[in-house]
Amino acid sequence: MVASEIRALFAVASRPEVVSLAGGMPYVTALPLDMVGELVADLVTKRGPVALQYGSGQGDPHLREQICEVMRLEGINAGANDVVVTVGSQQALDLMTRIFIDPGDVVLAEGPSYVGALGTFAAYQAKVVHIAMDDQGIVPESLAQTIYALETAGAPIKFLYTIPTFQNPAGVTLNIARRQQVLDICQRAGVLVIEDNPYGLLGFDGEPMRALRADNPDGVVYLGSFSKTLAPGFRVGWALAPHAIRDKLVLAMESAVLSHSSFTQLAVGQYLTTQPWREQIKSFKELYRERRDALLDALEALMPPEVTWTRPAGGFFVWATLPDGLDSKAILPRAVAERVAFVPGTGFFSDGSGARHMRLSYCFPEPDRIREGVRRLAGVIEQEMQLRDTFGTSSARDHQGVDTPGPDLA
Ligand SMILES: Cc1ncc(COP(=O)(O)O)c(C=O)c1O
């Protein structure tokens, strides 16, 4: 494990005068916090002896029922017995990696992929092989070719890790036709799929996408989370897995932490029972849609024409591509000096690529701040382009390992 070189820079970037388009923090201020306070107080006074006691390794049975109800919104028909509650979906990722990976084993992941997952894979010494992605998600041909090449070379592939819906960091969604293709390719090759889906219910148009897991209960382990639809501070996520894997997850969970916090599990359960959570998700979606629009409109109005970006239909992130010869990591200190921050693309690849990309998140700043942030960033990029035109291409610095910028930026 390596500390990110950019962590120190982000300490500066968290100052109030800096517009941070870097952080992936949900806007929890939009929650009815008084109500959450009452609910938590009630939990202690009325159910303290249970809420403050150890729980089971698999998680609170009632919460697991409620999780199944949440997953039904994405077409998943599952029983509470197949759910394991975890400390955020991050812990589910950690446990899955611990169970499946021996050093040197291959994990397939989109390129780019979620920085927290790449950090976990690196910690267990997995070899991450990236699969090409375009604005419709994973390219099935690239997946098939990569699996074939790895199999031919005798490299053991343990699973495909994918974020098919409103991907972090690219903001793209795997289209319906490709969903089936990806499942078919993996099934034929005997490759397990880990579907990480924390943003699936935060789509801006129409109904939620059908989860991959909905059409393949045996070949997909689904990871879910209340971090984006409620609040990450509860640290409640889950894994839905076929029986054999579920059993291992419970053992791994117990060996890691004995049991999840009963207190936060019951708090989330109580929230789901007593509060209009579907309405809350709707208001989160409206809030994030307005911020997405602010970011896209500002990019359109202010960025040099050579810069391109994705157009997310949900979630938190836009993935921007800089003109040839610009390196986002080299630009970051200058951007921070101009009071705007982003996450450089190299953090989202395990092979050092991504220097021409950056992740811009719109989940946290207010729309006006987003517009101001883009104005500052556009100025920095224009200056960089002038420097490039005067002095030639700045060569991207060598990059090794995975940047892990820290939880608030994940
Ligand atoms: C794709 C993805 N997976 C997992 C997580 C971790 O979420 P949790 O708070 O549930 O651990 C995040 C958080 O940003 C994420 O973006």
Short mmCIF file of N, CA and C in Angstrom, two decimals, residues 174-244:
data_model
loop_
_atom_site.label_atom_id
_atom_site.label_comp_id
_atom_site.label_asym_id
_atom_site.label_seq_id
_atom_site.Cartn_x
_atom_site.Cartn_y
_atom_site.Cartn_z
N LEU A 174 -23.46 1.08 -18.50
CA LEU A 174 -23.44 -0.05 -19.45
C LEU A 174 -24.84 -0.18 -20.06
N ASN A 175 -24.92 -0.15 -21.40
CA ASN A 175 -26.26 -0.17 -22.00
C ASN A 175 -26.88 -1.58 -21.91
N ILE A 176 -28.17 -1.64 -22.19
CA ILE A 176 -28.91 -2.88 -21.92
C ILE A 176 -28.36 -4.06 -22.74
N ALA A 177 -28.13 -3.82 -24.03
CA ALA A 177 -27.65 -4.92 -24.89
C ALA A 177 -26.32 -5.45 -24.37
N ARG A 178 -25.46 -4.55 -23.99
CA ARG A 178 -24.14 -4.98 -23.52
C ARG A 178 -24.21 -5.71 -22.18
N ARG A 179 -25.22 -5.37 -21.37
CA ARG A 179 -25.34 -6.07 -20.07
C ARG A 179 -25.40 -7.57 -20.30
N GLN A 180 -26.27 -7.98 -21.23
CA GLN A 180 -26.41 -9.40 -21.49
C GLN A 180 -25.13 -9.98 -22.07
N GLN A 181 -24.49 -9.21 -22.98
CA GLN A 181 -23.24 -9.70 -23.59
C GLN A 181 -22.17 -9.91 -22.53
N VAL A 182 -22.04 -8.96 -21.64
CA VAL A 182 -21.01 -9.07 -20.59
C VAL A 182 -21.29 -10.30 -19.73
N LEU A 183 -22.56 -10.49 -19.37
CA LEU A 183 -22.91 -11.67 -18.56
C LEU A 183 -22.59 -12.95 -19.32
N ASP A 184 -22.96 -12.99 -20.61
CA ASP A 184 -22.72 -14.20 -21.41
C ASP A 184 -21.23 -14.51 -21.51
N ILE A 185 -20.44 -13.48 -21.79
CA ILE A 185 -18.99 -13.69 -21.95
C ILE A 185 -18.41 -14.25 -20.65
N CYS A 186 -18.81 -13.65 -19.53
CA CYS A 186 -18.25 -14.09 -18.25
C CYS A 186 -18.74 -15.50 -17.91
N GLN A 187 -19.99 -15.76 -18.22
CA GLN A 187 -20.52 -17.09 -17.90
C GLN A 187 -19.79 -18.17 -18.71
N ARG A 188 -19.61 -17.88 -20.01
CA ARG A 188 -18.92 -18.86 -20.86
C ARG A 188 -17.51 -19.13 -20.36
N ALA A 189 -16.85 -18.07 -19.88
CA ALA A 189 -15.46 -18.22 -19.45
C ALA A 189 -15.35 -18.65 -17.99
N GLY A 190 -16.50 -18.77 -17.30
CA GLY A 190 -16.46 -19.14 -15.88
C GLY A 190 -15.86 -18.06 -15.01
N VAL A 191 -16.08 -16.79 -15.40
CA VAL A 191 -15.54 -15.67 -14.61
C VAL A 191 -16.67 -15.07 -13.77
N LEU A 192 -16.46 -15.02 -12.47
CA LEU A 192 -17.43 -14.42 -11.55
C LEU A 192 -17.49 -12.91 -11.79
N VAL A 193 -18.68 -12.33 -11.65
CA VAL A 193 -18.83 -10.88 -11.80
C VAL A 193 -19.13 -10.27 -10.44
N ILE A 194 -18.39 -9.23 -10.08
CA ILE A 194 -18.76 -8.42 -8.91
C ILE A 194 -19.37 -7.13 -9.44
N GLU A 195 -20.65 -6.96 -9.16
CA GLU A 195 -21.36 -5.76 -9.61
C GLU A 195 -21.44 -4.78 -8.44
N ASP A 196 -20.72 -3.69 -8.55
CA ASP A 196 -20.69 -2.69 -7.48
C ASP A 196 -21.66 -1.58 -7.88
N ASN A 197 -22.69 -1.38 -7.08
CA ASN A 197 -23.77 -0.51 -7.56
C ASN A 197 -24.27 0.51 -6.53
N PRO A 198 -23.37 1.37 -6.04
CA PRO A 198 -23.84 2.32 -5.03
C PRO A 198 -24.69 3.46 -5.58
N TYR A 199 -24.62 3.69 -6.91
CA TYR A 199 -25.31 4.86 -7.48
C TYR A 199 -26.57 4.50 -8.26
N GLY A 200 -26.89 3.20 -8.33
CA GLY A 200 -27.96 2.73 -9.24
C GLY A 200 -29.30 3.43 -9.06
N LEU A 201 -29.63 3.83 -7.84
CA LEU A 201 -30.95 4.46 -7.61
C LEU A 201 -30.90 5.97 -7.81
N LEU A 202 -29.73 6.48 -8.21
CA LEU A 202 -29.60 7.93 -8.38
C LEU A 202 -29.57 8.32 -9.85
N GLY A 203 -30.47 7.73 -10.63
CA GLY A 203 -30.58 8.07 -12.06
C GLY A 203 -31.47 9.29 -12.23
N PHE A 204 -31.15 10.11 -13.23
CA PHE A 204 -31.89 11.36 -13.40
C PHE A 204 -33.10 11.22 -14.32
N ASP A 205 -33.15 10.15 -15.12
CA ASP A 205 -34.28 9.99 -16.03
C ASP A 205 -34.89 8.60 -15.85
N GLY A 206 -36.19 8.57 -15.72
CA GLY A 206 -36.93 7.31 -15.77
C GLY A 206 -36.65 6.36 -14.61
N GLU A 207 -36.93 5.10 -14.86
CA GLU A 207 -36.85 4.06 -13.84
C GLU A 207 -35.40 3.61 -13.66
N PRO A 208 -35.08 2.99 -12.50
CA PRO A 208 -33.72 2.46 -12.32
C PRO A 208 -33.39 1.38 -13.35
N MET A 209 -32.12 1.30 -13.72
CA MET A 209 -31.65 0.24 -14.64
C MET A 209 -31.80 -1.11 -13.95
N ARG A 210 -32.03 -2.13 -14.75
CA ARG A 210 -32.06 -3.49 -14.20
C ARG A 210 -30.62 -3.91 -13.87
N ALA A 211 -30.44 -4.40 -12.65
CA ALA A 211 -29.08 -4.80 -12.24
C ALA A 211 -28.62 -6.04 -13.00
N LEU A 212 -27.32 -6.19 -13.16
CA LEU A 212 -26.78 -7.42 -13.78
C LEU A 212 -27.22 -8.64 -12.97
N ARG A 213 -27.20 -8.48 -11.66
CA ARG A 213 -27.54 -9.59 -10.77
C ARG A 213 -28.96 -10.10 -11.01
N ALA A 214 -29.85 -9.21 -11.47
CA ALA A 214 -31.26 -9.60 -11.68
C ALA A 214 -31.36 -10.75 -12.68
N ASP A 215 -30.43 -10.81 -13.64
CA ASP A 215 -30.51 -11.83 -14.69
C ASP A 215 -29.51 -12.96 -14.52
N ASN A 216 -28.73 -12.92 -13.46
CA ASN A 216 -27.77 -14.01 -13.25
C ASN A 216 -27.43 -14.19 -11.77
N PRO A 217 -28.35 -14.80 -11.02
CA PRO A 217 -28.13 -14.93 -9.57
C PRO A 217 -26.91 -15.77 -9.20
N ASP A 218 -26.51 -16.70 -10.07
CA ASP A 218 -25.40 -17.59 -9.70
C ASP A 218 -24.03 -17.03 -10.05
N GLY A 219 -24.01 -16.16 -11.07
CA GLY A 219 -22.70 -15.71 -11.56
C GLY A 219 -22.31 -14.31 -11.11
N VAL A 220 -23.19 -13.66 -10.33
CA VAL A 220 -22.92 -12.26 -9.96
C VAL A 220 -23.01 -12.10 -8.44
N VAL A 221 -22.01 -11.44 -7.89
CA VAL A 221 -22.10 -10.98 -6.50
C VAL A 221 -22.39 -9.49 -6.56
N TYR A 222 -23.49 -9.10 -5.95
CA TYR A 222 -23.94 -7.70 -6.03
C TYR A 222 -23.55 -6.97 -4.76
N LEU A 223 -22.96 -5.78 -4.91
CA LEU A 223 -22.62 -4.96 -3.74
C LEU A 223 -23.48 -3.70 -3.74
N GLY A 224 -24.12 -3.47 -2.60
CA GLY A 224 -24.97 -2.28 -2.48
C GLY A 224 -24.56 -1.46 -1.27
N SER A 225 -25.15 -0.26 -1.17
CA SER A 225 -24.73 0.65 -0.11
C SER A 225 -25.83 1.67 0.19
N PHE A 226 -25.91 2.07 1.45
CA PHE A 226 -26.78 3.19 1.82
C PHE A 226 -26.00 4.50 1.85
N SER A 227 -24.73 4.47 1.45
CA SER A 227 -23.91 5.68 1.57
C SER A 227 -24.41 6.82 0.70
N LYS A 228 -24.93 6.50 -0.48
CA LYS A 228 -25.31 7.59 -1.39
C LYS A 228 -26.80 7.87 -1.34
N THR A 229 -27.59 6.90 -0.90
CA THR A 229 -29.04 7.11 -0.87
C THR A 229 -29.51 7.54 0.52
N LEU A 230 -28.65 7.38 1.53
CA LEU A 230 -28.95 7.87 2.87
C LEU A 230 -27.71 8.66 3.34
N ALA A 231 -26.77 8.01 3.97
CA ALA A 231 -25.59 8.73 4.44
C ALA A 231 -24.43 7.77 4.67
N PRO A 232 -23.22 8.16 4.23
CA PRO A 232 -22.07 7.26 4.40
C PRO A 232 -21.65 7.10 5.85
N GLY A 233 -22.06 8.05 6.72
CA GLY A 233 -21.63 7.99 8.12
C GLY A 233 -22.16 6.76 8.85
N PHE A 234 -23.25 6.19 8.38
CA PHE A 234 -23.74 4.96 9.02
C PHE A 234 -22.84 3.77 8.69
N ARG A 235 -22.15 3.87 7.57
CA ARG A 235 -21.28 2.78 7.09
C ARG A 235 -22.06 1.47 6.95
N VAL A 236 -23.20 1.54 6.31
CA VAL A 236 -23.96 0.31 6.07
C VAL A 236 -24.02 0.03 4.57
N GLY A 237 -23.46 -1.10 4.20
CA GLY A 237 -23.53 -1.60 2.84
C GLY A 237 -23.86 -3.07 2.91
N TRP A 238 -23.81 -3.74 1.76
CA TRP A 238 -24.11 -5.17 1.80
C TRP A 238 -23.57 -5.89 0.56
N ALA A 239 -23.51 -7.21 0.71
CA ALA A 239 -23.23 -8.07 -0.45
C ALA A 239 -24.37 -9.05 -0.58
N LEU A 240 -24.80 -9.29 -1.81
CA LEU A 240 -25.78 -10.33 -2.11
C LEU A 240 -25.03 -11.37 -2.93
N ALA A 241 -24.95 -12.59 -2.39
CA ALA A 241 -24.05 -13.57 -3.03
C ALA A 241 -24.70 -14.95 -3.07
N PRO A 242 -24.30 -15.77 -4.05
CA PRO A 242 -24.74 -17.17 -4.06
C PRO A 242 -24.32 -17.84 -2.73
N HIS A 243 -25.08 -18.89 -2.32
CA HIS A 243 -24.90 -19.47 -0.98
C HIS A 243 -23.44 -19.73 -0.57
N ALA A 244 -22.69 -20.38 -1.46
CA ALA A 244 -21.35 -20.81 -1.07
C ALA A 244 -20.48 -19.60 -0.76
#
